Amino acid sequence: MKSYPTLIAAVAAMGLSQAASAVVLVGWEEWASGSEPANVTSNDATGLGVETGDWRESNLASSNDDTFGTVAGATTVNPGAAKNGTNIGVTSGEGDYSFTITAGANALKLDGFHFDAQRKRVNSPENWTLSTTAGSITLLDNFASGTLTVITGLNGPSDHVDFDIDLTTILGLTDLELAAGESATFKLAFTGGNPTNTDQTTFLDNVAITGDLATNPLDPADLDQDGDVDDADFGIAFAAFTGPGGVSTSPADLDNDGDVDDADFGIAF
């Protein structure tokens, strides 16, 4: 059975212990079965979740706090409410979920990956790893990992363990920026345990990717601030062209000598 998370997108300042400033760019807190994922689009980012393995959505797997990891913004889940988490381990001890974020009209700089997870029983899948597998940021296998040590034993929504991964501190993740329209995919994988025993499941809920809107151009020559340097930027520079000896206050004056001339075009090129 395929299950896809319903995406929520929010752009509001959030506290993040690992970073001075953070925004929940995309978050997944409700899972539903279906052949097509349901996504919410904002002006800043969209998200998509795709499973590999025998994941099954269930209200019993829900995290009942109001955070993504420890970052505020998730909806509190009450017992019996139609908010679902997802679980792995019904027929297999291994499975992963790939979470893709795509920047909208604004460039983004990612800084955190957050999720809630919990083992139900002693033979539930217990190990997790996080990788970047596709997109326009650094691709790095298993740059974060851990073991789920807490056993809930409960049969219903519970307060899962909160996980916050500060992407800015990971050695090797040198590029965390997405220009407008660019994407990045994170794979969260679970392994271990002995799920062939009865009800040896592991729960996953409240997944989010945080970051900041890139309010400044990623490159000084990105004059239209769309995340790349292309013909449109050269057009802006050409319109401001004054030639040697001219006077200009244009941002296209990349060498700050008071005019826009061949030297500036050279820098932009």
Short mmCIF file of C-alpha atoms in Angstrom, two decimals:
data_model
loop_
_atom_site.label_atom_id
_atom_site.label_comp_id
_atom_site.label_asym_id
_atom_site.label_seq_id
_atom_site.Cartn_x
_atom_site.Cartn_y
_atom_site.Cartn_z
CA MET A 1 0.00 0.00 0.00
CA LYS A 2 1.38 3.38 -0.97
CA SER A 3 0.95 6.26 1.41
CA TYR A 4 1.78 9.89 0.87
CA PRO A 5 2.02 12.72 3.38
CA THR A 6 -0.18 15.76 3.04
CA LEU A 7 2.12 18.76 2.91
CA ILE A 8 1.72 21.89 4.93
CA ALA A 9 3.79 24.94 4.02
CA ALA A 10 4.29 27.77 6.45
CA VAL A 11 6.48 30.84 6.40
CA ALA A 12 6.72 32.09 9.95
CA ALA A 13 9.67 32.70 12.22
CA MET A 14 10.43 29.61 14.31
CA GLY A 15 12.90 28.96 17.12
CA LEU A 16 15.66 26.48 16.34
CA SER A 17 18.22 25.65 18.97
CA GLN A 18 20.90 24.85 16.40
CA ALA A 19 20.47 27.99 14.27
CA ALA A 20 19.90 31.62 15.11
CA SER A 21 16.97 32.00 12.74
CA ALA A 22 14.74 29.43 11.06
CA VAL A 23 11.54 29.15 9.07
CA VAL A 24 9.46 26.02 8.57
CA LEU A 25 9.58 25.96 4.79
CA VAL A 26 7.73 22.65 4.28
CA GLY A 27 6.23 20.24 6.78
CA TRP A 28 4.43 16.91 6.65
CA GLU A 29 2.12 15.97 9.50
CA GLU A 30 -0.73 14.00 7.93
CA TRP A 31 -0.45 10.81 5.91
CA ALA A 32 -3.18 9.53 3.58
CA SER A 33 -3.40 6.65 1.13
CA GLY A 34 -3.70 7.51 -2.55
CA SER A 35 -2.11 7.26 -5.95
CA GLU A 36 -1.22 10.95 -6.02
CA PRO A 37 0.32 13.01 -3.23
CA ALA A 38 -1.61 16.00 -1.98
CA ASN A 39 0.57 19.09 -1.86
CA VAL A 40 0.09 22.66 -0.71
CA THR A 41 1.94 25.35 -2.62
CA SER A 42 3.13 28.65 -1.19
CA ASN A 43 5.15 31.44 -2.78
CA ASP A 44 8.25 30.12 -1.07
CA ALA A 45 8.36 26.33 -1.33
CA THR A 46 6.50 23.15 -2.16
CA GLY A 47 7.11 19.64 -0.83
CA LEU A 48 6.60 16.05 -1.89
CA GLY A 49 6.96 12.80 0.06
CA VAL A 50 7.50 9.42 -1.61
CA GLU A 51 7.88 6.08 0.17
CA THR A 52 9.96 2.96 -0.40
CA GLY A 53 8.93 -0.04 1.68
CA ASP A 54 5.80 -1.23 3.43
CA TRP A 55 4.71 2.01 5.09
CA ARG A 56 1.12 2.17 6.31
CA GLU A 57 -0.71 5.24 7.49
CA SER A 58 -2.44 5.05 10.85
CA ASN A 59 -3.83 7.43 13.45
CA LEU A 60 -2.22 5.13 16.02
CA ALA A 61 1.18 6.26 14.72
CA SER A 62 0.49 9.96 15.28
CA SER A 63 2.71 12.23 17.33
CA ASN A 64 0.44 14.20 19.65
CA ASP A 65 2.70 17.18 20.34
CA ASP A 66 2.62 20.40 18.33
CA THR A 67 6.18 20.42 17.03
CA PHE A 68 8.28 19.24 14.11
CA GLY A 69 11.11 17.76 16.13
CA THR A 70 11.28 20.59 18.65
CA VAL A 71 10.26 23.31 16.20
CA ALA A 72 6.77 24.72 16.76
CA GLY A 73 4.14 24.69 14.04
CA ALA A 74 2.61 21.21 13.87
CA THR A 75 -1.03 20.57 14.74
CA THR A 76 -1.69 18.87 18.06
CA VAL A 77 -3.20 15.43 17.46
CA ASN A 78 -5.98 14.32 19.77
CA PRO A 79 -6.86 10.62 20.14
CA GLY A 80 -9.46 9.73 17.54
CA ALA A 81 -8.71 12.74 15.38
CA ALA A 82 -8.30 12.22 11.65
CA LYS A 83 -4.63 13.08 11.68
CA ASN A 84 -2.39 10.19 10.70
CA GLY A 85 1.22 9.30 11.21
CA THR A 86 2.90 6.51 9.29
CA ASN A 87 4.65 3.35 10.41
CA ILE A 88 7.14 0.84 9.03
CA GLY A 89 7.68 -2.72 10.14
CA VAL A 90 4.47 -4.56 9.35
CA THR A 91 6.18 -6.93 6.91
CA SER A 92 9.68 -5.50 6.56
CA GLY A 93 12.28 -4.04 8.89
CA GLU A 94 13.62 -1.64 6.26
CA GLY A 95 12.07 1.30 4.49
CA ASP A 96 12.69 4.92 3.68
CA TYR A 97 10.83 8.09 2.88
CA SER A 98 12.17 10.70 0.46
CA PHE A 99 11.18 14.29 1.17
CA THR A 100 11.67 16.82 -1.65
CA ILE A 101 11.56 20.59 -1.21
CA THR A 102 11.33 22.90 -4.23
CA ALA A 103 11.97 26.62 -3.92
CA GLY A 104 9.26 28.89 -5.28
CA ALA A 105 9.75 32.49 -6.33
CA ASN A 106 12.42 33.09 -3.69
CA ALA A 107 15.85 31.59 -3.22
CA LEU A 108 16.17 29.52 -0.03
CA LYS A 109 18.97 28.51 2.31
CA LEU A 110 18.17 25.31 4.21
CA ASP A 111 19.36 24.87 7.78
CA GLY A 112 17.48 21.99 9.44
CA PHE A 113 15.68 18.66 9.06
CA HIS A 114 13.24 17.66 11.81
CA PHE A 115 11.05 14.67 12.60
CA ASP A 116 9.23 12.75 15.34
CA ALA A 117 9.77 8.99 15.63
CA GLN A 118 9.09 6.21 18.11
CA ARG A 119 9.49 2.43 18.37
CA LYS A 120 6.44 0.53 19.54
CA ARG A 121 8.11 -2.72 20.67
CA VAL A 122 11.55 -4.21 21.27
CA ASN A 123 11.79 -5.73 17.78
CA SER A 124 10.59 -2.62 15.92
CA PRO A 125 12.94 -1.06 13.33
CA GLU A 126 15.40 0.93 15.42
CA ASN A 127 18.09 2.60 13.29
CA TRP A 128 17.68 5.72 11.16
CA THR A 129 19.92 7.54 8.69
CA LEU A 130 19.52 10.78 6.74
CA SER A 131 20.99 11.46 3.29
CA THR A 132 20.68 14.01 0.50
CA THR A 133 20.00 12.03 -2.67
CA ALA A 134 19.00 14.45 -5.43
CA GLY A 135 18.73 18.11 -6.33
CA SER A 136 20.78 21.28 -6.37
CA ILE A 137 22.54 21.00 -3.00
CA THR A 138 25.46 18.85 -1.86
CA LEU A 139 24.63 15.14 -2.19
CA LEU A 140 25.89 13.20 0.84
CA ASP A 141 25.06 9.71 2.11
CA ASN A 142 24.17 9.00 5.73
CA PHE A 143 25.42 12.31 7.12
CA ALA A 144 23.24 11.90 10.22
CA SER A 145 22.14 8.74 12.02
CA GLY A 146 20.75 7.48 15.29
CA THR A 147 18.99 4.73 17.20
CA LEU A 148 15.47 4.79 18.57
CA THR A 149 15.91 3.59 22.14
CA VAL A 150 12.52 4.46 23.64
CA ILE A 151 9.79 1.81 23.56
CA THR A 152 6.27 3.18 23.78
CA GLY A 153 4.20 0.00 23.95
CA LEU A 154 1.17 2.21 23.39
CA ASN A 155 -1.58 1.66 20.87
CA GLY A 156 -2.51 5.21 19.99
CA PRO A 157 -1.15 8.74 19.51
CA SER A 158 1.82 9.44 21.76
CA ASP A 159 4.55 12.00 22.33
CA HIS A 160 7.25 10.71 20.00
CA VAL A 161 10.95 11.43 20.44
CA ASP A 162 11.92 14.71 18.75
CA PHE A 163 14.86 14.81 16.33
CA ASP A 164 16.50 18.01 15.04
CA ILE A 165 19.40 17.82 12.59
CA ASP A 166 21.31 21.09 12.17
CA LEU A 167 22.36 20.93 8.52
CA THR A 168 24.74 23.89 8.89
CA THR A 169 27.06 21.87 11.15
CA ILE A 170 27.37 18.81 8.89
CA LEU A 171 30.90 18.42 7.51
CA GLY A 172 30.66 18.04 3.75
CA LEU A 173 27.32 19.81 3.26
CA THR A 174 28.93 22.81 1.62
CA ASP A 175 25.92 23.87 -0.46
CA LEU A 176 22.54 24.28 1.23
CA GLU A 177 21.18 26.95 -1.10
CA LEU A 178 18.32 26.56 -3.56
CA ALA A 179 17.77 29.14 -6.25
CA ALA A 180 14.21 29.85 -7.35
CA GLY A 181 12.74 26.67 -8.83
CA GLU A 182 15.52 24.38 -7.63
CA SER A 183 14.88 21.26 -5.53
CA ALA A 184 16.57 19.07 -2.94
CA THR A 185 15.63 15.56 -1.78
CA PHE A 186 16.32 14.16 1.70
CA LYS A 187 16.02 10.42 2.32
CA LEU A 188 15.16 9.27 5.85
CA ALA A 189 15.76 5.51 6.11
CA PHE A 190 14.87 3.05 8.90
CA THR A 191 16.44 -0.40 9.40
CA GLY A 192 16.87 -3.12 12.03
CA GLY A 193 14.55 -4.91 14.36
CA ASN A 194 12.57 -8.09 13.74
CA PRO A 195 9.20 -7.00 12.35
CA THR A 196 8.11 -10.54 11.50
CA ASN A 197 6.94 -10.70 15.09
CA THR A 198 3.46 -9.33 15.79
CA ASP A 199 3.03 -5.55 15.61
CA GLN A 200 6.74 -4.68 15.68
CA THR A 201 6.30 -1.23 14.14
CA THR A 202 8.12 2.08 14.23
CA PHE A 203 6.21 5.36 13.97
CA LEU A 204 7.13 8.47 11.96
CA ASP A 205 5.30 11.80 12.01
CA ASN A 206 5.75 15.60 11.89
CA VAL A 207 8.59 15.92 9.39
CA ALA A 208 9.83 19.38 8.38
CA ILE A 209 12.60 21.16 6.53
CA THR A 210 13.59 24.57 7.87
CA GLY A 211 15.65 27.42 6.49
CA ASP A 212 15.62 31.09 5.61
CA LEU A 213 14.44 33.09 2.65
CA ALA A 214 17.45 34.36 0.75
CA THR A 215 16.61 38.06 0.76
CA ASN A 216 19.90 38.98 -0.90
CA PRO A 217 21.11 37.79 -4.28
CA LEU A 218 23.19 34.63 -4.14
CA ASP A 219 25.65 36.39 -6.45
CA PRO A 220 26.26 40.16 -6.83
CA ALA A 221 25.72 39.80 -10.57
CA ASP A 222 22.26 38.28 -10.00
CA LEU A 223 20.67 41.66 -10.63
CA ASP A 224 17.08 40.42 -10.83
CA GLN A 225 17.58 38.29 -7.68
CA ASP A 226 16.11 35.14 -9.17
CA GLY A 227 18.94 32.86 -8.05
CA ASP A 228 20.98 32.76 -11.25
CA VAL A 229 23.06 34.98 -13.52
CA ASP A 230 21.66 34.86 -17.04
CA ASP A 231 20.61 36.94 -20.05
CA ALA A 232 18.06 38.84 -17.96
CA ASP A 233 20.83 40.11 -15.69
CA PHE A 234 22.98 41.11 -18.67
CA GLY A 235 19.96 42.99 -20.02
CA ILE A 236 19.68 44.96 -16.77
CA ALA A 237 23.40 45.67 -16.84
CA PHE A 238 23.28 46.74 -20.51
CA ALA A 239 20.39 49.11 -19.79
CA ALA A 240 22.54 50.74 -17.12
CA PHE A 241 25.63 50.88 -19.36
CA THR A 242 27.37 54.27 -19.23
CA GLY A 243 30.79 53.47 -20.70
CA PRO A 244 34.15 54.71 -19.42
CA GLY A 245 33.90 57.99 -17.61
CA GLY A 246 30.16 57.76 -17.10
CA VAL A 247 28.40 58.00 -13.76
CA SER A 248 26.15 55.31 -12.34
CA THR A 249 24.66 54.27 -9.02
CA SER A 250 23.34 51.03 -10.53
CA PRO A 251 23.86 47.70 -8.73
CA ALA A 252 25.34 46.62 -12.07
CA ASP A 253 28.41 48.69 -11.13
CA LEU A 254 30.07 45.53 -9.83
CA ASP A 255 33.54 47.04 -9.43
CA ASN A 256 32.13 50.09 -7.61
CA ASP A 257 34.02 52.61 -9.73
CA GLY A 258 31.02 54.82 -10.48
CA ASP A 259 30.15 53.52 -13.94
CA VAL A 260 28.87 50.42 -15.69
CA ASP A 261 31.35 49.46 -18.38
CA ASP A 262 33.21 46.55 -19.91
CA ALA A 263 34.92 45.79 -16.60
CA ASP A 264 31.54 45.17 -14.96
CA PHE A 265 30.44 42.95 -17.83
CA GLY A 266 33.65 40.98 -17.33
CA ILE A 267 32.86 40.43 -13.65
CA ALA A 268 29.32 39.36 -14.46
CA PHE A 269 30.55 37.01 -17.19
#
